[in-house]
Amino acid sequence: MAATRRRNRTGRRILAAAAGVATLGALVAALPAGAAEEDGAGGWTYGKKAHGRTVDVQLLSFNDLHGNLEPPAGSSGEVTHRHADGTTEKIKAGGVEYLATHLRDARKGNPYSITAAAGDMIGASPLISGLFHDEPTVEALNKLKLDVSSVGNHEFDEGAAELARIQNGGCHPVDGCAEGTSYEGAAFPYLAANVTDEKTGKPILDPYFVWERKGVRIGFIGVTLEGTPDIVNAEGIKGLKFGDEVEAINKYTKVLERRGVRSIVALIHEGGAPASTAYNHDCDSPGPGDGISGPVVDIAKKLSPQVDALVTGHTHQAYACTIPDPAGKPRTVTSAASFGKLYTDTTLTYDRATRDIVRTKVASANHVVTRDVPKAPDMTDLIAKWNGLAAPIADRPVGHIAADIGGRGSTAYEKPLGNLIADAQLEALAPAAKGGAQLALMNPGGIRADLVRAKSGTEAVDGIVTYGEAYTVQPFTNMMTTVDLTGAQLLAALRQQVSGANEASPKILQVSRGFTYTLDMTKTGADRVDASSVRLNGQPLDPAKTYRVAMNEFLAGGGDGFAALGQGANKLVGASDLDVFIAYLGKHSSPDAPLAPPATGRITVRQ
């Protein structure tokens, strides 16, 4: 066959017995090397056909789709383009109908073309996918002919057992078969070289995959971020170990080399932050403050020089950079933002004699998934089918808004939608019988979209918020909790926003009305939070006093690096965050009195 896509899923078996999945299989088998002879004219002969010594392999890649089959709404569906004169403009982008067209057009005229992804294809998805445990997204990825993907942290949102089903197929153990027929599973392998069973030490998924066409062989090694346990529900990953990304990739690089595979691409669900948010910014510009920062830089500098390119994700940023490998040679590192708004086109020049990539000829660029191309009919049909199944739930109005309320698309530390969500949580858990909450905290990563006023779908007028739109904002359905925290613990949590694991990429908690403080970003680490500025309803925070604090179960478990929040006592569990959000929208808005975006100013920022 043309490429080792390995559609027979028995070769991609989950090994995580600790997660409730039977231990089934082994690693990807090595492919036999094709016999080749030099033809005396600078080329090489395979069988009866002559080829040039080098061949250009097209690598198309994307990351962090998060089940966004339909075009993302509001600012979540925009990318920034920088013009030659330095001015910028926003371009509407994304939607799997358009992504399919762009990828299929890009492949034309490229007989050696691979499509790869760097994780978070599923999880935190809009209702059209999330309601059906992301089966619609996998169906779309199969139609896109995705060849391989690493796992991301969100692939573990429903636990390792569910990830096994996503890979191998079968009906959901609780909700059954969405269409009355069995789900077939992913036609592409998910790779997880650094996720192992604690008891056996074996990877729970294939660690690598080898793509082959006409004697050209390229190995892919996939990993997720080592810190995954800090940002997913602990219950679903019991018995699993998430190892160091560099160690895992270097280990399997040696395995591939022993099997004759010398061209290697790492798919890494970890990323960085470029100096500009423009997708076409020159990441390698030598200007002050240019380039890229974040975890992927250290990873790239430590990975074996035998790895030829890095496709990354997680940070939802767009970049095509070069970072030197340990031998000092430049190596391409790319990321295509998120939600299917971009794809990366990388040229890998393969040398048939050395079976390696000619690193000096590697070129990468991000391309916008514009909405001015024809929609792919098969994706239009797919969306219509799943929307039809979801419609009775998705189209129900739950509230009304007077203007767009920025959430995921907002770049501010304090987001209007974050304030709205925190206020809803405080109101729901303030009654004594519900928890007696005095303030609420919301993690910014849990806000997955904006609320957009413009009508869409079956909405008759502007301003309606449907259940589907509310679900897209908060798709995790975490249970709300109220806990006791001392003022000292609260202050420690505020400082953990900008120190420790979160220092390089701050995670600023969204706070309910009445809770205020100053964030001084001119300082470093924990000093960025001024303890004397923290107030609750105008009163200074008392380190010795106990406060009742509402938050979702993810934060209450210490997620996102907030160990102090995991120290809460006297926990009382309430309704889900989605139910609380929807109830607040219904109570505080109507067609005649739509809800306005909450004012900001709870967090005073110095920069």
Coordinates of N, CA and C in Angstrom, one line a residue, residues 411-574:
T411 N -7.7 38.7 25.0 CA -6.3 38.6 25.4 C -6.0 39.3 26.7
A412 N -7.0 39.9 27.3 CA -6.8 40.6 28.6 C -6.7 39.6 29.7
Y413 N -6.0 40.0 30.8 CA -6.0 39.1 32.0 C -7.3 38.9 32.6
E414 N -8.1 40.0 32.7 CA -9.5 39.9 33.2 C -10.4 40.0 32.0
K415 N -11.2 38.9 31.9 CA -12.0 38.7 30.7 C -13.5 39.0 31.1
P416 N -14.2 39.8 30.4 CA -15.6 40.0 30.7 C -16.4 38.7 30.9
L417 N -16.2 37.7 30.1 CA -16.9 36.5 30.3 C -16.5 35.7 31.5
G418 N -15.2 35.9 31.9 CA -14.7 35.3 33.1 C -15.4 35.9 34.3
N419 N -15.6 37.2 34.3 CA -16.3 37.9 35.4 C -17.8 37.3 35.5
L420 N -18.4 37.2 34.3 CA -19.8 36.7 34.3 C -19.9 35.3 34.9
I421 N -19.0 34.4 34.5 CA -19.0 33.0 35.0 C -18.7 33.0 36.5
A422 N -17.7 33.8 36.9 CA -17.5 33.8 38.4 C -18.6 34.4 39.2
D423 N -19.3 35.4 38.6 CA -20.5 35.9 39.3 C -21.6 34.9 39.4
A424 N -21.8 34.1 38.3 CA -22.8 33.1 38.3 C -22.5 32.0 39.4
Q425 N -21.2 31.7 39.5 CA -20.9 30.7 40.5 C -21.0 31.2 41.9
L426 N -20.7 32.4 42.1 CA -20.9 33.0 43.5 C -22.4 33.0 43.8
E427 N -23.2 33.5 42.9 CA -24.6 33.6 43.2 C -25.2 32.2 43.5
A428 N -24.8 31.2 42.7 CA -25.4 29.8 42.9 C -24.9 29.2 44.2
L429 N -23.7 29.5 44.7 CA -23.2 28.8 45.9 C -23.1 29.7 47.1
A430 N -23.7 30.9 47.0 CA -23.7 31.8 48.2 C -24.7 31.4 49.3
P431 N -25.9 30.9 48.9 CA -26.8 30.4 50.0 C -26.2 29.4 50.9
A432 N -26.5 29.6 52.2 CA -25.8 28.7 53.2 C -26.0 27.2 52.9
A433 N -27.2 26.9 52.4 CA -27.5 25.5 52.1 C -26.7 25.0 50.9
K434 N -26.2 25.9 50.1 CA -25.5 25.6 48.8 C -24.0 25.6 49.0
G435 N -23.5 26.1 50.1 CA -22.1 26.2 50.3 C -21.7 27.4 51.1
G436 N -22.5 28.5 51.1 CA -22.1 29.7 51.8 C -20.9 30.4 51.2
A437 N -20.8 30.4 49.9 CA -19.6 31.0 49.2 C -19.6 32.5 49.4
Q438 N -18.4 33.0 49.7 CA -18.1 34.5 49.8 C -17.5 35.1 48.5
L439 N -16.8 34.2 47.8 CA -16.2 34.6 46.5 C -16.1 33.4 45.6
A440 N -15.9 33.6 44.3 CA -15.7 32.5 43.4 C -14.5 32.7 42.5
L441 N -13.8 31.7 42.1 CA -12.7 31.7 41.3 C -12.9 30.8 40.1
M442 N -12.5 31.3 38.9 CA -12.7 30.5 37.6 C -11.4 30.4 36.9
N443 N -11.0 29.2 36.5 CA -9.7 29.1 35.7 C -9.9 29.6 34.3
P444 N -9.0 30.4 33.8 CA -9.2 31.0 32.4 C -9.2 29.9 31.3
G445 N -8.5 28.8 31.5 CA -8.5 27.8 30.5 C -9.8 27.0 30.3
G446 N -10.7 27.2 31.3 CA -12.0 26.5 31.2 C -13.0 27.3 30.4
I447 N -12.6 28.5 30.0 CA -13.5 29.4 29.2 C -13.1 29.1 27.7
R448 N -13.9 28.4 27.0 CA -13.5 27.9 25.7 C -14.0 28.7 24.5
A449 N -14.8 29.8 24.7 CA -15.3 30.5 23.6 C -15.7 31.9 24.1
D450 N -16.2 32.8 23.1 CA -16.8 34.0 23.5 C -18.4 33.8 23.4
L451 N -19.1 34.7 24.0 CA -20.6 34.7 23.7 C -20.8 35.8 22.7
V452 N -21.4 35.5 21.6 CA -21.5 36.4 20.4 C -22.9 36.7 20.2
R453 N -23.2 38.0 20.0 CA -24.6 38.5 19.9 C -25.2 38.2 18.6
A454 N -24.4 38.2 17.5 CA -25.0 38.0 16.2 C -25.7 36.6 16.1
K455 N -26.8 36.6 15.4 CA -27.6 35.3 15.3 C -26.8 34.3 14.5
S456 N -27.1 33.1 14.8 CA -26.5 32.0 14.0 C -27.4 30.8 14.1
G457 N -27.2 29.8 13.2 CA -28.0 28.6 13.2 C -29.4 28.9 13.0
T458 N -30.3 28.4 14.0 CA -31.7 28.6 13.9 C -32.2 29.8 14.6
E459 N -31.3 30.6 15.2 CA -31.7 31.8 15.9 C -32.4 32.8 15.0
A460 N -33.6 33.3 15.5 CA -34.4 34.2 14.7 C -33.8 35.7 14.7
V461 N -33.3 36.1 15.9 CA -32.8 37.4 16.0 C -31.4 37.4 16.7
D462 N -30.8 38.6 16.7 CA -29.5 38.7 17.4 C -29.7 38.7 18.9
G463 N -28.7 38.3 19.6 CA -28.8 38.4 21.1 C -29.2 37.1 21.8
I464 N -29.7 36.1 21.1 CA -30.1 34.9 21.8 C -28.8 34.0 22.1
V465 N -28.8 33.5 23.3 CA -27.8 32.5 23.7 C -28.5 31.2 23.8
T466 N -28.0 30.2 23.0 CA -28.6 28.9 23.0 C -27.8 28.0 24.0
Y467 N -28.4 26.9 24.3 CA -27.8 25.9 25.1 C -26.4 25.5 24.5
G468 N -26.5 25.3 23.1 CA -25.2 24.9 22.4 C -24.1 25.9 22.6
E469 N -24.5 27.2 22.6 CA -23.5 28.2 22.7 C -22.9 28.3 24.1
A470 N -23.8 28.1 25.1 CA -23.4 28.1 26.5 C -22.5 26.9 26.7
Y471 N -22.8 25.7 26.1 CA -22.0 24.5 26.3 C -20.6 24.7 25.7
T472 N -20.6 25.4 24.5 CA -19.3 25.7 23.9 C -18.4 26.5 24.8
V473 N -19.0 27.4 25.6 CA -18.2 28.2 26.5 C -17.7 27.3 27.7
Q474 N -18.5 26.5 28.2 CA -18.1 25.6 29.3 C -18.4 24.2 29.1
P475 N -17.6 23.5 28.3 CA -18.0 22.1 27.8 C -17.6 21.0 28.8
F476 N -16.9 21.3 29.9 CA -16.3 20.2 30.7 C -17.4 19.7 31.7
T477 N -18.4 20.5 32.0 CA -19.4 20.1 33.0 C -18.7 19.6 34.3
N478 N -17.8 20.4 34.8 CA -17.2 20.2 36.1 C -18.2 20.5 37.2
M479 N -18.2 19.7 38.2 CA -19.1 20.0 39.4 C -18.5 21.1 40.2
M480 N -19.4 22.0 40.6 CA -19.0 23.1 41.5 C -18.8 22.6 42.9
T481 N -17.8 23.3 43.6 CA -17.5 22.9 45.0 C -17.3 24.2 45.8
T482 N -17.6 24.2 47.0 CA -17.3 25.3 48.0 C -16.4 24.7 49.1
V483 N -15.3 25.4 49.3 CA -14.3 24.9 50.3 C -13.9 26.1 51.3
D484 N -13.4 25.7 52.4 CA -12.7 26.6 53.3 C -11.3 26.9 52.9
L485 N -10.9 28.1 52.8 CA -9.5 28.5 52.6 C -9.2 29.7 53.5
T486 N -8.0 29.6 54.0 CA -7.6 30.8 54.8 C -7.2 31.9 53.9
G487 N -7.1 33.1 54.4 CA -6.6 34.3 53.6 C -5.2 34.0 53.1
A488 N -4.4 33.3 53.9 CA -3.0 33.0 53.5 C -3.0 32.1 52.3
Q489 N -3.9 31.1 52.4 CA -4.0 30.2 51.2 C -4.5 30.8 50.0
L490 N -5.5 31.7 50.1 CA -6.0 32.5 49.0 C -4.9 33.4 48.4
L491 N -4.1 34.0 49.2 CA -3.0 34.8 48.7 C -2.0 33.9 48.0
A492 N -1.7 32.8 48.6 CA -0.8 31.8 47.9 C -1.3 31.4 46.5
A493 N -2.6 31.2 46.4 CA -3.2 30.8 45.1 C -3.0 32.0 44.1
L494 N -3.3 33.2 44.6 CA -3.1 34.4 43.7 C -1.7 34.5 43.2
R495 N -0.7 34.2 44.1 CA 0.7 34.2 43.7 C 1.1 33.1 42.7
Q496 N 0.4 31.9 42.9 CA 0.7 30.8 42.0 C 0.2 31.1 40.6
Q497 N -0.6 32.1 40.4 CA -1.0 32.5 39.0 C 0.2 32.9 38.2
V498 N 1.2 33.5 38.8 CA 2.3 34.2 38.1 C 3.7 33.7 38.6
S499 N 3.7 32.5 39.3 CA 5.0 32.0 39.8 C 5.0 30.5 39.6
G500 N 6.1 29.9 39.9 CA 6.3 28.5 39.8 C 6.0 28.0 38.3
A501 N 5.1 27.0 38.2 CA 4.8 26.5 36.9 C 4.1 27.5 36.0
N502 N 3.5 28.5 36.6 CA 2.8 29.5 35.8 C 3.6 30.8 35.5
E503 N 4.8 30.8 36.0 CA 5.6 32.1 35.8 C 5.8 32.5 34.4
A504 N 6.2 31.5 33.5 CA 6.4 31.8 32.1 C 5.2 32.1 31.4
S505 N 4.1 31.5 31.7 CA 2.8 31.7 31.0 C 1.7 31.8 32.1
P506 N 1.5 33.1 32.6 CA 0.6 33.3 33.7 C -0.8 32.7 33.4
K507 N -1.4 32.2 34.5 CA -2.8 31.7 34.4 C -3.6 32.6 35.4
I508 N -4.3 33.6 34.9 CA -4.9 34.6 35.8 C -6.4 34.1 36.1
L509 N -6.6 33.8 37.3 CA -8.0 33.4 37.7 C -9.0 34.5 37.5
Q510 N -10.1 34.2 37.1 CA -11.2 35.1 37.0 C -12.0 35.2 38.3
V511 N -12.3 36.4 38.8 CA -12.8 36.5 40.1 C -14.2 37.1 40.1
S512 N -15.0 36.8 41.1 CA -16.3 37.3 41.3 C -16.3 38.7 41.8
R513 N -17.5 39.4 41.6 CA -17.6 40.8 42.0 C -17.3 40.9 43.5
G514 N -16.7 42.0 43.9 CA -16.3 42.3 45.3 C -15.0 41.8 45.6
F515 N -14.3 41.0 44.8 CA -12.9 40.6 45.1 C -12.0 41.4 44.1
T516 N -11.1 42.1 44.7 CA -10.2 42.9 43.9 C -8.7 42.8 44.4
Y517 N -7.8 43.1 43.5 CA -6.4 43.1 43.9 C -5.6 43.7 42.7
T518 N -4.3 44.0 43.0 CA -3.4 44.6 42.0 C -2.4 43.5 41.5
L519 N -2.2 43.5 40.2 CA -1.3 42.6 39.6 C -0.2 43.4 38.9
D520 N 1.0 43.4 39.4 CA 2.1 44.2 38.9 C 3.0 43.4 38.1
M521 N 2.8 43.4 36.8 CA 3.6 42.6 35.8 C 5.0 43.2 35.6
T522 N 5.3 44.4 36.2 CA 6.7 44.9 36.0 C 7.6 44.2 37.0
K523 N 7.1 43.4 37.9 CA 7.9 42.6 38.8 C 8.0 41.2 38.4
T524 N 8.6 40.3 39.1 CA 8.8 38.9 38.7 C 8.2 38.0 39.8
G525 N 7.7 36.8 39.3 CA 7.3 35.7 40.2 C 6.1 36.2 41.1
A526 N 6.2 35.6 42.3 CA 5.1 35.9 43.3 C 5.0 37.3 43.7
D527 N 6.1 38.1 43.5 CA 6.0 39.5 43.9 C 5.1 40.3 43.0
R528 N 4.6 39.7 41.9 CA 3.7 40.4 41.0 C 2.3 40.6 41.7
V529 N 2.0 39.9 42.7 CA 0.7 40.1 43.5 C 1.0 40.9 44.7
D530 N 0.5 42.1 44.8 CA 0.6 42.9 46.0 C -0.3 42.5 47.1
A531 N 0.2 41.9 48.2 CA -0.7 41.3 49.2 C -1.5 42.4 49.9
S532 N -1.0 43.6 50.0 CA -1.8 44.7 50.6 C -3.0 45.2 49.8
S533 N -3.0 44.8 48.5 CA -4.0 45.3 47.6 C -5.2 44.3 47.6
V534 N -5.1 43.1 48.1 CA -6.2 42.2 48.0 C -7.4 42.5 49.0
R535 N -8.5 42.7 48.4 CA -9.7 43.1 49.1 C -10.9 42.2 48.8
L536 N -11.7 41.9 49.8 CA -13.0 41.3 49.6 C -14.1 42.2 50.1
N537 N -14.9 42.7 49.2 CA -16.0 43.6 49.6 C -15.4 44.9 50.3
G538 N -14.2 45.3 49.8 CA -13.6 46.5 50.4 C -12.7 46.3 51.6
Q539 N -12.8 45.1 52.2 CA -12.0 44.8 53.4 C -10.7 44.0 53.0
P540 N -9.6 44.4 53.7 CA -8.3 43.7 53.4 C -8.5 42.2 53.7
L541 N -7.8 41.4 52.9 CA -7.8 40.0 53.1 C -7.0 39.7 54.4
D542 N -7.6 38.9 55.3 CA -7.0 38.6 56.6 C -6.4 37.2 56.5
P543 N -5.0 37.1 56.6 CA -4.4 35.8 56.4 C -4.8 34.7 57.3
A544 N -5.3 35.1 58.5 CA -5.7 34.1 59.5 C -7.2 33.7 59.4
K545 N -7.9 34.5 58.7 CA -9.4 34.3 58.6 C -9.7 33.2 57.6
T546 N -10.8 32.4 57.9 CA -11.3 31.4 56.9 C -12.4 32.0 56.0
Y547 N -12.3 31.7 54.7 CA -13.2 32.2 53.7 C -13.8 31.0 53.0
R548 N -15.1 31.1 52.7 CA -15.7 30.1 51.8 C -15.6 30.5 50.4
V549 N -15.0 29.6 49.6 CA -14.6 29.9 48.2 C -15.2 28.9 47.3
A550 N -15.9 29.4 46.2 CA -16.5 28.5 45.2 C -15.6 28.4 44.0
M551 N -15.5 27.2 43.5 CA -14.7 26.9 42.3 C -15.1 25.6 41.7
N552 N -14.7 25.3 40.5 CA -15.0 24.0 39.9 C -14.1 22.9 40.5
E553 N -14.5 21.7 40.3 CA -13.7 20.6 40.9 C -12.3 20.5 40.4
F554 N -12.1 21.0 39.2 CA -10.7 20.9 38.6 C -9.8 21.8 39.5
L555 N -10.2 23.0 39.7 CA -9.4 23.9 40.6 C -9.3 23.4 42.0
A556 N -10.4 22.9 42.5 CA -10.5 22.4 43.9 C -9.5 21.2 44.1
G557 N -9.1 20.6 43.0 CA -8.2 19.5 43.0 C -6.7 20.0 42.8
G558 N -6.5 21.3 42.8 CA -5.2 21.8 42.6 C -4.7 21.9 41.2
G559 N -5.7 21.8 40.2 CA -5.4 21.9 38.8 C -4.8 23.2 38.4
D560 N -4.1 23.1 37.2 CA -3.4 24.3 36.6 C -2.3 24.9 37.5
G561 N -1.7 24.1 38.4 CA -0.6 24.6 39.2 C -1.1 25.3 40.4
F562 N -2.4 25.3 40.8 CA -2.9 26.0 42.0 C -3.0 25.0 43.2
A563 N -1.8 24.6 43.7 CA -1.7 23.7 44.8 C -2.4 24.2 46.0
A564 N -2.4 25.5 46.2 CA -3.0 26.1 47.4 C -4.5 25.9 47.4
L565 N -5.2 25.9 46.2 CA -6.6 25.7 46.1 C -7.0 24.2 46.5
G566 N -6.0 23.3 46.3 CA -6.3 21.9 46.6 C -6.2 21.6 48.1
Q567 N -5.9 22.7 48.9 CA -5.8 22.5 50.3 C -7.1 22.8 51.0
G568 N -8.2 23.1 50.3 CA -9.5 23.5 50.9 C -10.1 22.4 51.7
A569 N -10.8 22.8 52.8 CA -11.4 21.9 53.7 C -12.9 22.1 53.7
N570 N -13.6 21.2 54.3 CA -15.1 21.2 54.4 C -15.8 21.4 53.0
K571 N -15.4 20.6 52.1 CA -15.9 20.7 50.8 C -17.4 20.3 50.7
L572 N -18.2 21.1 49.9 CA -19.6 20.9 49.6 C -19.7 20.9 48.1
V573 N -20.2 19.9 47.5 CA -20.4 19.8 46.1 C -21.8 20.3 45.7
G574 N -21.8 21.1 44.6 CA -23.0 21.6 44.1 C -23.4 21.1 42.7

